[in-house]
mmCIF file of C-alpha atoms in Angstrom:
data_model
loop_
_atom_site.group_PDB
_atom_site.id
_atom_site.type_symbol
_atom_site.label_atom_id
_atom_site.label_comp_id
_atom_site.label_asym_id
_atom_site.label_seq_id
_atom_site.Cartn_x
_atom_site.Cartn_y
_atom_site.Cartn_z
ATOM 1 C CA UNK A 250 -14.521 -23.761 26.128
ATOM 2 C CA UNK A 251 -16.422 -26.345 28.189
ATOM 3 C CA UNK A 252 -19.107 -28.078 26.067
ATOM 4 C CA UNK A 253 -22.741 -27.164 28.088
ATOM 5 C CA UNK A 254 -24.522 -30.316 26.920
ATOM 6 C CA UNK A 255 -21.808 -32.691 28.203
ATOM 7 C CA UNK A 256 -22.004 -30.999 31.560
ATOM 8 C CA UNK A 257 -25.760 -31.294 31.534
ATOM 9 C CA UNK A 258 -25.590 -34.749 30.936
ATOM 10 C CA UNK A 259 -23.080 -35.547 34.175
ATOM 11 C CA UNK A 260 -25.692 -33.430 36.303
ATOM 12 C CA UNK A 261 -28.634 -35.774 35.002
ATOM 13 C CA UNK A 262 -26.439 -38.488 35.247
ATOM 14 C CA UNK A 263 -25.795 -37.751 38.860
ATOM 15 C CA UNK A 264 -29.102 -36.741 40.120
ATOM 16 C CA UNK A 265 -30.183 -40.301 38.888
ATOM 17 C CA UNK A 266 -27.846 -42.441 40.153
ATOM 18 C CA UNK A 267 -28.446 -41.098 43.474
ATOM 19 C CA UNK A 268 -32.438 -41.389 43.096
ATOM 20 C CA UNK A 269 -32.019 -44.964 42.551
ATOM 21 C CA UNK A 270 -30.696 -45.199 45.691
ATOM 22 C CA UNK A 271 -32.908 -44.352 47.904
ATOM 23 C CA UNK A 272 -35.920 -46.154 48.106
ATOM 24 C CA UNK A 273 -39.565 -44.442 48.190
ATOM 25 C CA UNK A 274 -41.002 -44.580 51.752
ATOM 26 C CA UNK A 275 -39.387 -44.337 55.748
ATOM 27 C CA UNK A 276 -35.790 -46.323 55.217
ATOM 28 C CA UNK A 277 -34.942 -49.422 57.223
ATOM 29 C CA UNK A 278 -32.430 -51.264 58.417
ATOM 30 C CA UNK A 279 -31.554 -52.961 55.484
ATOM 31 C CA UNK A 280 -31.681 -50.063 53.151
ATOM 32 C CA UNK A 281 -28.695 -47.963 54.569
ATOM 33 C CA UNK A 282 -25.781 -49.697 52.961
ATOM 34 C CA UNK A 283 -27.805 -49.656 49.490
ATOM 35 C CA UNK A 284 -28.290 -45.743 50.133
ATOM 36 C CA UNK A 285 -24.108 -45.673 51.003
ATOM 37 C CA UNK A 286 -23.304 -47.291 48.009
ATOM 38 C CA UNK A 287 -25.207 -45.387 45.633
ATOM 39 C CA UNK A 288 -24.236 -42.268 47.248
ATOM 40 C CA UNK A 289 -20.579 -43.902 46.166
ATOM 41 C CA UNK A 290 -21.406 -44.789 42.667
ATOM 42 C CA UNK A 291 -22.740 -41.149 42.127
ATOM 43 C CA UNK A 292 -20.114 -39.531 43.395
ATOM 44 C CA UNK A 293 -17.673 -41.881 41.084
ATOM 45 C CA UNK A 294 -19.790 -41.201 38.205
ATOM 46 C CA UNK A 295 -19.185 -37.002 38.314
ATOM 47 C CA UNK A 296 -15.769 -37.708 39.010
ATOM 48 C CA UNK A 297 -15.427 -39.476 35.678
ATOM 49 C CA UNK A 298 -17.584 -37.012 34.070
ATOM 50 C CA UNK A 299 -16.046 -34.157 35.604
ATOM 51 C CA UNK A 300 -12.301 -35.553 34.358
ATOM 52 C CA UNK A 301 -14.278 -35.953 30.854
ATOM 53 C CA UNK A 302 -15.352 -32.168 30.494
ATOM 54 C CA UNK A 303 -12.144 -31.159 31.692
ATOM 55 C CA UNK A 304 -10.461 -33.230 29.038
ATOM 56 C CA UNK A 305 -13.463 -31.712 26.443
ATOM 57 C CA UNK A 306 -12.292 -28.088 27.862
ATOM 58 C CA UNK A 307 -8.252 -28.474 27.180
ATOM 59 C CA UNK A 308 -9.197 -30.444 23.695
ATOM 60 C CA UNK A 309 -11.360 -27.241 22.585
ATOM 61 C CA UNK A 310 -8.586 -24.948 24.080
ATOM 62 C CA UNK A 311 -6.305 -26.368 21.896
ATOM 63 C CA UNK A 312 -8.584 -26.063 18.971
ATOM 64 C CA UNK A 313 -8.947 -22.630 19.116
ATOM 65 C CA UNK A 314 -5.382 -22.202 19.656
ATOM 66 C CA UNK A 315 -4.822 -24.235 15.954
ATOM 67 C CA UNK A 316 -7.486 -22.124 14.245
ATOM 68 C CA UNK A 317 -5.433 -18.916 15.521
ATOM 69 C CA UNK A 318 -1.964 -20.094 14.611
ATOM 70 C CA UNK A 319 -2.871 -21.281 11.062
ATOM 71 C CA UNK A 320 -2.631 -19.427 8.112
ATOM 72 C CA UNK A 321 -6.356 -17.752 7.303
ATOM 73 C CA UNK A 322 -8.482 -18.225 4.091
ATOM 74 C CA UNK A 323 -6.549 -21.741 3.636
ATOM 75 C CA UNK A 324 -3.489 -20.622 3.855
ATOM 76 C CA UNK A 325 -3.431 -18.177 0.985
ATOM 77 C CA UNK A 326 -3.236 -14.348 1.726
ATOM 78 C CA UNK A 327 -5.376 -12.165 1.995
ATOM 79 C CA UNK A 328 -9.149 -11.987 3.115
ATOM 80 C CA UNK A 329 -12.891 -13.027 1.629
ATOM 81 C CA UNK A 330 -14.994 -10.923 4.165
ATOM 82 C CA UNK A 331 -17.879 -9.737 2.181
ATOM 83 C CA UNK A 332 -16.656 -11.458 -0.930
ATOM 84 C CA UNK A 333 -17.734 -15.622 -2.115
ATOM 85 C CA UNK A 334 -15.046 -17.848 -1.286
ATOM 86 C CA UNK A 335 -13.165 -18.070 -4.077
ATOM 87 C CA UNK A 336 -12.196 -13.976 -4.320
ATOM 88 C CA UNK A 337 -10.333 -11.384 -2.332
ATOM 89 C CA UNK A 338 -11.665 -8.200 -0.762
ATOM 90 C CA UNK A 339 -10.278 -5.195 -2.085
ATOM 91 C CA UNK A 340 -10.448 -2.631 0.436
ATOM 92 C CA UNK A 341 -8.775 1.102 1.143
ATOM 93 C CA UNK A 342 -7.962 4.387 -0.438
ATOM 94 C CA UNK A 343 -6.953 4.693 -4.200
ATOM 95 C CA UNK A 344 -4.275 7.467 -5.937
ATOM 96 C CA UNK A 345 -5.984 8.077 -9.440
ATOM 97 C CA UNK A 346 -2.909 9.346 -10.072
ATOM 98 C CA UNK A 347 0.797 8.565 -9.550
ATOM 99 C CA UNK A 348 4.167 9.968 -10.202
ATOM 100 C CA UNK A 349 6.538 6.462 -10.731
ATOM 101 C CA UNK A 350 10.185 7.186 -11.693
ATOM 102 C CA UNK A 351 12.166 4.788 -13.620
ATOM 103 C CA UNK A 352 15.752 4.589 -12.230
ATOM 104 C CA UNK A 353 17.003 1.945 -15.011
ATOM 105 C CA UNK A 354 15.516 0.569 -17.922
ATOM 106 C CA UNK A 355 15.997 -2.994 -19.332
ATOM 107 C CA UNK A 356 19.204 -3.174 -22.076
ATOM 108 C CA UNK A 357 16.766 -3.983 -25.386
ATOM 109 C CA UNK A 358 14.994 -0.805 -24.294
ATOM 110 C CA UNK A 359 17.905 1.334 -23.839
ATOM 111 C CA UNK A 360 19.351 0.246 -27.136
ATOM 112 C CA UNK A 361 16.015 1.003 -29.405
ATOM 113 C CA UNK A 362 15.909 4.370 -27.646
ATOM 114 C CA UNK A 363 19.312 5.264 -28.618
ATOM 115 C CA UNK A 364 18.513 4.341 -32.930
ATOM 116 C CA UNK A 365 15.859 6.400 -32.469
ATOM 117 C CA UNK A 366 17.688 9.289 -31.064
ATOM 118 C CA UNK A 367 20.104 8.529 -33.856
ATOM 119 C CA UNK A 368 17.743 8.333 -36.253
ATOM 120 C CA UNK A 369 16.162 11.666 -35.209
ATOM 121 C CA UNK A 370 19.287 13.476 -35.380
ATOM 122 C CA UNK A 371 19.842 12.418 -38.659
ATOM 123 C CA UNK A 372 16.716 13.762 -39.871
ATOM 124 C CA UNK A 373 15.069 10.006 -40.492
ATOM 125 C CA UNK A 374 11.239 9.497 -39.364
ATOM 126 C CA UNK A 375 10.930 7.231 -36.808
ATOM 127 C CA UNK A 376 8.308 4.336 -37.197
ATOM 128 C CA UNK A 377 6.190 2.772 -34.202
ATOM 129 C CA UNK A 378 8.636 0.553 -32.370
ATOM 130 C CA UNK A 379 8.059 -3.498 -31.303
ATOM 131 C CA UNK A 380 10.375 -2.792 -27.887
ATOM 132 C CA UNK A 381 8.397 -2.245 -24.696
ATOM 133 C CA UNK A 382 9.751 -0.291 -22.127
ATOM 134 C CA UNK A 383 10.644 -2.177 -19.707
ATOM 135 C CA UNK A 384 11.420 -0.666 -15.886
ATOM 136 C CA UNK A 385 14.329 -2.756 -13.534
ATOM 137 C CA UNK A 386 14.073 -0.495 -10.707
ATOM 138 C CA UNK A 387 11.449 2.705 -9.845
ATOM 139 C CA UNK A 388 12.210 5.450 -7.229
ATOM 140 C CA UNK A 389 11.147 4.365 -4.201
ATOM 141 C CA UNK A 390 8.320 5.248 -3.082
ATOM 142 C CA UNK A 391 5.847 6.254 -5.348
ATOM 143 C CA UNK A 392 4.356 9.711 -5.006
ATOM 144 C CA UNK A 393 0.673 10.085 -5.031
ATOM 145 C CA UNK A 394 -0.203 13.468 -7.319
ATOM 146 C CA UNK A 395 -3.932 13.229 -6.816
ATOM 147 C CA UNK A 396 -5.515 15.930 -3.992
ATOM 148 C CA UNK A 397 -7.899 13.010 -2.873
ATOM 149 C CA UNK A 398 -7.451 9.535 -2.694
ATOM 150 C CA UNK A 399 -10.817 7.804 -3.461
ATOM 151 C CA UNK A 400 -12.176 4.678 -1.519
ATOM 152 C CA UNK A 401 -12.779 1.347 -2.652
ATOM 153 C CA UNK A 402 -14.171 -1.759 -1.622
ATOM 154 C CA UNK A 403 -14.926 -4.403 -3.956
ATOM 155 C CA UNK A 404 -14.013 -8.020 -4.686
ATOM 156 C CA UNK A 405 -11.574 -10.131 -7.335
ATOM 157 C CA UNK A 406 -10.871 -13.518 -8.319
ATOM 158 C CA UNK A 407 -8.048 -14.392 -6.166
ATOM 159 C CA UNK A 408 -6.860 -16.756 -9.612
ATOM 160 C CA UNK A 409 -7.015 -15.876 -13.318
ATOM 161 C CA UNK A 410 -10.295 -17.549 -15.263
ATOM 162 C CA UNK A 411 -11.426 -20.091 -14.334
ATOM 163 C CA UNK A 412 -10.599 -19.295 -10.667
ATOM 164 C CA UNK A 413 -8.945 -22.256 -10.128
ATOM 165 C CA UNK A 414 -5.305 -22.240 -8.701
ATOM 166 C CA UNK A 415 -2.892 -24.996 -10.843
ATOM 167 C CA UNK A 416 -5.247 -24.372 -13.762
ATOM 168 C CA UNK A 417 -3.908 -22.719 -17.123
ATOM 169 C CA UNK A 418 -5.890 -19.220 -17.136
ATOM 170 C CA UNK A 419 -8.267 -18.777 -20.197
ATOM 171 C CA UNK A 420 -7.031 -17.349 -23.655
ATOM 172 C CA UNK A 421 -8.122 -16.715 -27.024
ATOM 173 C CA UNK A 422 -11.452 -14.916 -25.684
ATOM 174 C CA UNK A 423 -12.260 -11.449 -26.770
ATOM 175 C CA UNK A 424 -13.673 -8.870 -24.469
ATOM 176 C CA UNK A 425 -17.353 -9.474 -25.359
ATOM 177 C CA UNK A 426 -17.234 -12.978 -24.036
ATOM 178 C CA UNK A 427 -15.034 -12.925 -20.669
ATOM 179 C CA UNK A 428 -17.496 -10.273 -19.931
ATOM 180 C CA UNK A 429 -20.703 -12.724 -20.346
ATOM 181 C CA UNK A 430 -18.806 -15.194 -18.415
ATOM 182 C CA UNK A 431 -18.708 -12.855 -15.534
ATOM 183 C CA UNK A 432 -21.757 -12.071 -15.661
ATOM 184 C CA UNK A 433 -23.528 -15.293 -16.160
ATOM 185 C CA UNK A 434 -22.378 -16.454 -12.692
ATOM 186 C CA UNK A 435 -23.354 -12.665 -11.205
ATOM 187 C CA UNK A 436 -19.863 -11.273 -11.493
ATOM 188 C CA UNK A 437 -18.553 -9.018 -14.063
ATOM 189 C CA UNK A 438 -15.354 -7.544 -15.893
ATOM 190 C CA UNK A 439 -12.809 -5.797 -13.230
ATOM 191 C CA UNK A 440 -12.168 -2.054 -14.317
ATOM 192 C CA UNK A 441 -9.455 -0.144 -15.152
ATOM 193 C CA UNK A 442 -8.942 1.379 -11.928
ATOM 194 C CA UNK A 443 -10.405 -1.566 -9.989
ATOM 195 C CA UNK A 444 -7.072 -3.511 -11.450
ATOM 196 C CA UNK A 445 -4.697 -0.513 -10.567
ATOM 197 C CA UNK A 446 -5.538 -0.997 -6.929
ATOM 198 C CA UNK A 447 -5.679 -4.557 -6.690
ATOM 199 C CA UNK A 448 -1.712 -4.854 -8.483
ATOM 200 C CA UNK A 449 -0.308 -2.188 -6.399
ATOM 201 C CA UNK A 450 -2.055 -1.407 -3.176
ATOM 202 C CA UNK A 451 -2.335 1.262 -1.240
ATOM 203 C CA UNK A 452 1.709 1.969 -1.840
ATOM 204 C CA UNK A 453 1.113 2.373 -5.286
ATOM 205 C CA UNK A 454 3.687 -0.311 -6.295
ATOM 206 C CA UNK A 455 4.899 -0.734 -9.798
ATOM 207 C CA UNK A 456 5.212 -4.207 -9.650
ATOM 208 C CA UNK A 457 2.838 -6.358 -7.486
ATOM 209 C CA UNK A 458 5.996 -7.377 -5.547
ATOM 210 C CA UNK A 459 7.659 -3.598 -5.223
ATOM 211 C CA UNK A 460 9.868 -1.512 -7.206
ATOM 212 C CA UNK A 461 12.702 -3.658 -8.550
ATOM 213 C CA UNK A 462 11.496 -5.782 -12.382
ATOM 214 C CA UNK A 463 12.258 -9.825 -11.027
ATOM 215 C CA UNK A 464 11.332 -12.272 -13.619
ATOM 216 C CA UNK A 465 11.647 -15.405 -10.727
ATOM 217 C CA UNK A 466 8.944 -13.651 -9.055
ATOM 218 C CA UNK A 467 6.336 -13.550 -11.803
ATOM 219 C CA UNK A 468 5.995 -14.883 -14.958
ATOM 220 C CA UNK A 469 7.072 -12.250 -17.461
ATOM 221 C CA UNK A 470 10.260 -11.683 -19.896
ATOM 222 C CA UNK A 471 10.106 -15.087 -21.347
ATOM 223 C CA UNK A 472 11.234 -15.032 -25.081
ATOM 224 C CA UNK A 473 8.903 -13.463 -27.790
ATOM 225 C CA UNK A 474 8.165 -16.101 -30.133
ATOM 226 C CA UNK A 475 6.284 -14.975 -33.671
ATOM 227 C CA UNK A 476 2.879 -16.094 -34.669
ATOM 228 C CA UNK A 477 2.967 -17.737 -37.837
ATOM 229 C CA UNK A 478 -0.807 -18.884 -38.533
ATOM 230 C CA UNK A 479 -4.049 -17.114 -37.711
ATOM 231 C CA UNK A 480 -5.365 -18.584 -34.720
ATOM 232 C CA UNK A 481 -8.972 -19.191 -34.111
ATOM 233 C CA UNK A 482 -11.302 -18.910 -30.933
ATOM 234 C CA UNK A 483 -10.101 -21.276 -27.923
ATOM 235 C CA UNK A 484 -13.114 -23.891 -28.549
ATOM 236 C CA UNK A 485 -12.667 -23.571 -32.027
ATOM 237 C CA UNK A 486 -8.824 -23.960 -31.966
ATOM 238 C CA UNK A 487 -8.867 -27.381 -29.851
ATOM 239 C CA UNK A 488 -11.041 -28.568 -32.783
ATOM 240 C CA UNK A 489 -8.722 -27.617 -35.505
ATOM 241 C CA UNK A 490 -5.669 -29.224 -35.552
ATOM 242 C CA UNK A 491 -3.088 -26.505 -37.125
ATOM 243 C CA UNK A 492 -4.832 -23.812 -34.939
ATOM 244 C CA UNK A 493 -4.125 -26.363 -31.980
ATOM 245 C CA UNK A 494 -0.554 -26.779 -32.744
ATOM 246 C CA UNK A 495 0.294 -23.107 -33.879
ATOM 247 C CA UNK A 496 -1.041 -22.597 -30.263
ATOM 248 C CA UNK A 497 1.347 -25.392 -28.861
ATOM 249 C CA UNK A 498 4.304 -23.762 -29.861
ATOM 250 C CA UNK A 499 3.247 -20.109 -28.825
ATOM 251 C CA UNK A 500 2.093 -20.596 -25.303
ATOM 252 C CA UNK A 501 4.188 -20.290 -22.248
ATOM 253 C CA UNK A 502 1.678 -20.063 -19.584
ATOM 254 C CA UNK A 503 1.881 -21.031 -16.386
ATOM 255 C CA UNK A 504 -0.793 -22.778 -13.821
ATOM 256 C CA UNK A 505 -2.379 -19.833 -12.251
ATOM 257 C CA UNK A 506 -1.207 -19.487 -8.681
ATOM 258 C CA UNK A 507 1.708 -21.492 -9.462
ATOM 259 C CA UNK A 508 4.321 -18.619 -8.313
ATOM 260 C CA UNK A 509 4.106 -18.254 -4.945
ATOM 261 C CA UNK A 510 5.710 -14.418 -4.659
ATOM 262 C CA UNK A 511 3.397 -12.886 -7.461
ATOM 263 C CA UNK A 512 0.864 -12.033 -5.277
ATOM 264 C CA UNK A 513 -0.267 -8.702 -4.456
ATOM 265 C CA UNK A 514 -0.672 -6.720 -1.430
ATOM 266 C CA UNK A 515 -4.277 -7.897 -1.315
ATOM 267 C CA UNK A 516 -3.288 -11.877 -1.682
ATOM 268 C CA UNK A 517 -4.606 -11.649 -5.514
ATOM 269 C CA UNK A 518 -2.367 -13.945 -7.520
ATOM 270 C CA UNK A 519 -0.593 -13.541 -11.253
ATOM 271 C CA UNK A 520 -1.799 -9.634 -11.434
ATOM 272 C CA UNK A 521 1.999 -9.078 -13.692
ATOM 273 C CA UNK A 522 2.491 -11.493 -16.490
ATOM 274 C CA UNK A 523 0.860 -14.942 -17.314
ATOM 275 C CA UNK A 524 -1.449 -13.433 -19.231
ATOM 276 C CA UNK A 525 -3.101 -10.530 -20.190
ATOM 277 C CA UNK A 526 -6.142 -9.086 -18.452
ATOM 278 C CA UNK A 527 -9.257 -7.648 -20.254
ATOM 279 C CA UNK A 528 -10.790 -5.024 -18.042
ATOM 280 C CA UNK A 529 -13.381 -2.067 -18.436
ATOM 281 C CA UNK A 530 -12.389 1.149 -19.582
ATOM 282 C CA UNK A 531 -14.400 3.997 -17.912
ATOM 283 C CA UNK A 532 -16.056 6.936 -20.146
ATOM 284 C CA UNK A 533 -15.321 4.707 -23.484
ATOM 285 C CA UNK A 534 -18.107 3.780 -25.641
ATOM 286 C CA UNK A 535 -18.309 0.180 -28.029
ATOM 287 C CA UNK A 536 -16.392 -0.912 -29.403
ATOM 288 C CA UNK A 537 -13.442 0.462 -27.655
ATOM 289 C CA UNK A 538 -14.394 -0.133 -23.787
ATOM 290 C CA UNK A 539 -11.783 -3.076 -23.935
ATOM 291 C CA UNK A 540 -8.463 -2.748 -22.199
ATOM 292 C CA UNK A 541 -5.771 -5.184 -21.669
ATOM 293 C CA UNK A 542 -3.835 -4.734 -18.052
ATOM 294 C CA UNK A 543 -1.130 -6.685 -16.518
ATOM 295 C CA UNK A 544 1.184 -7.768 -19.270
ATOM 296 C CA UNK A 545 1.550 -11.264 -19.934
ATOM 297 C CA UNK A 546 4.788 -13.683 -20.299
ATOM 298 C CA UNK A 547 6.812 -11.952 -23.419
ATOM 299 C CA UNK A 548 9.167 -9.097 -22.947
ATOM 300 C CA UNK A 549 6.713 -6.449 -22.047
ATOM 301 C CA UNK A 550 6.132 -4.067 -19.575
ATOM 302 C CA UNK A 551 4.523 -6.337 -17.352
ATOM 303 C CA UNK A 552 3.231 -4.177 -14.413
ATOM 304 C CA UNK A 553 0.414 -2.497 -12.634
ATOM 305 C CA UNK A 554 -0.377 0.636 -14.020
ATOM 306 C CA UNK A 555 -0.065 0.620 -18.060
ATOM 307 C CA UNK A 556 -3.302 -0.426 -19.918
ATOM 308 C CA UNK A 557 -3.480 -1.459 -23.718
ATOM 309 C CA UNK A 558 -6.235 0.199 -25.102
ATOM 310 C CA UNK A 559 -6.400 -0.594 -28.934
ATOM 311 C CA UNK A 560 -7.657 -3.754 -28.939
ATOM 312 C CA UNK A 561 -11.249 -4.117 -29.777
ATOM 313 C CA UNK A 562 -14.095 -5.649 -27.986
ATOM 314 C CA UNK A 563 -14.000 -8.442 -30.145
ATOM 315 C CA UNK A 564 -10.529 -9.305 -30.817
ATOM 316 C CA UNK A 565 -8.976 -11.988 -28.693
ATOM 317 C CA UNK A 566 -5.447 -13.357 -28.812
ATOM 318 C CA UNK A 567 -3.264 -16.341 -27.532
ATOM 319 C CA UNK A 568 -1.996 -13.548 -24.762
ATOM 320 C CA UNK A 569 -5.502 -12.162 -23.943
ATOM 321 C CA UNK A 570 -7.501 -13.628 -20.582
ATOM 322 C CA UNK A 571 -9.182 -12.332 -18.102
ATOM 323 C CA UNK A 572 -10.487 -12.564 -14.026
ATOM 324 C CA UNK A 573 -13.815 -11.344 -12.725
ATOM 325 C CA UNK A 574 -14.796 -9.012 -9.640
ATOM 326 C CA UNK A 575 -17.995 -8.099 -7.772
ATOM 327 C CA UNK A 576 -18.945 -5.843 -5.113
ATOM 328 C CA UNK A 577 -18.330 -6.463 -2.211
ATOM 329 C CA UNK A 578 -20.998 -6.846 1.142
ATOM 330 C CA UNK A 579 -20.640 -3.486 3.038
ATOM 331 C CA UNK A 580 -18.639 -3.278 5.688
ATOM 332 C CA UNK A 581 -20.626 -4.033 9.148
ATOM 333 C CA UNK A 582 -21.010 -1.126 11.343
ATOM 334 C CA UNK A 583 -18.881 -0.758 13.821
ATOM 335 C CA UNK A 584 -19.828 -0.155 17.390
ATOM 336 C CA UNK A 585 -19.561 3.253 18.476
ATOM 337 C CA UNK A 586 -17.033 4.200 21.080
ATOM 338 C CA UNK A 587 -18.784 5.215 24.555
#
């Protein structure tokens, strides 16, 4: 793209030069060599400037070449049309509800189903159980069992709070509080369904990844290790120095964004495991509007669909974080077709 000023410039530049050379008034004589030589000079001069907007027209062509190779948004996936900087857009048609067939469970799963059968048979009550059921490979694909699919278009964090990729996400907040942090920089708490979409996509995947359980991928099935001593709020705990160290030797997070492959079909990152994800559920009333999506790093299910839904507004744990979304701008108009 040639630069319009530049060329400007050479055209003043020109007409200049060759005022200068001719002198006001009838020429004489004398004055014909000084009229060649300017005549020279200008024609010199835009040359060279010429040569410089052509240079100027290949430099710019090769800029816009760059900016169309490279990677957009940064280099992370994903677009922020309609949405601040620092989230995704969301955007498509959403299955309420889905029909996702487990092919193989995980071994520890398998084996507490079986003692329960056993017990069952043996006419022995069977207690709540401590093993989540975990999925290594769903039916592919998933089947959509709503009539309708309904369309969305908002925005999410692209990062776990803070928002910050290589940061540890947020933990030991309760409900209540990741929702005023939202809000106080004009977000708010995703919802349930608002989650659903972002972790699985328009293909309704199980995992954010697909259909086959990979712990390399995202950070999940990393041993369960018991809580021994209450913990406290996170400000609160970094001020009290059991509560600090109890924490120490529970958490296993990782620095949000820090697995490159546990990204979702939108380019939101850490949507299965890390940590656990308060959202909003709809139709509840206080104090249970709190859910808990995602899974975090322990044995659980870890996926996109399943939401926790007895924890209280205000409980919190050393599991329990949280990302923000926001709607998003709506979508410019397109031009009609003639």
């Amino acid at each position: 793209m040639i630069k319009l000023p530049r060329l400007l410039l050479a055209m003043v530049a020109v007409v200049a030069i060759a005022d200068c050379g001719t002198p006001s008034g009838a020429p004489d004589a004398g004055s014909a060599p000084a009229s060649i030589d300017a005549a020279a000079t200008a024609a010199d001069a835009a040359a060279e400037l010429a040569d410089a907007a052509a240079v100027d027209a290949a430099a710019d062509a090769a800029a816009d070449a760059a900016a169309d190779a490279a990677p957009a948004y940064g280099g992370l996936p994903g677009t922020s049309e309609g949405c601040p900087g620092d989230m995704v857009l969301i955007h498509g048609d959403y299955c309420p509800a889905v029909n996702q067939v487990c092919l193989e469970h995980h071994e520890e799963f398998k084996r507490d189903e079986g003692k329960k059968k056993a017990k069952r048979d043996s006419g022995e009550t069977v207690g709540a159980s401590t093993v989540s059921e975990r999925c290594l490979k769903y039916k592919e694909p998933t089947e959509c069992l709503s009539k309708k699919r309904v369309p969305m278009r908002f925005c999410m964090d692209r990062f776990e709070w803070p928002n910050k990729k290589g940061e540890l996400p947020a933990l030991l907040i309760s409900w209540l509080d990741a929702k005023k942090e939202c809000e106080a920089i004009g977000k708010r708490l995703c919802g349930e369904d608002e989650f659903n979409f972002a972790c699985e996509g328009e293909a309704m995947l199980p995992y954010t990844y697909g259909y086959e359980r990979d712990p390399t991928k995202c950070s999940i099935d990393k041993p369960y290790r018991k809580r021994e001593h209450k913990l406290l709020k996170y400000k609160a705990c970094m001020e009290n120095p059991a509560c600090k160290a109890e924490l120490e030797k529970l958490d296993q997070r990782l620095p949000a964004g820090s697995l490159p492959a546990c990204v979702s079909p939108f380019g939101v990152y850490d949507l299965n495991g890390n940590i656990n994800e308060w959202v909003v559920r709809p139709k509840q009333k206080p104090p249970t509007r709190s859910g808990l999506k995602g899974g975090w790093w322990g044995p659980v299910r870890g996926r996109c669909r399943p939401t926790v839904g007895f924890h209280k507004e205000d409980d919190y744990g050393y599991e329990e974080g949280f990302r923000c979304c926001k709607d998003a701008a709506p979508a410019e108009a397109q031009p009609r077709s003639k």
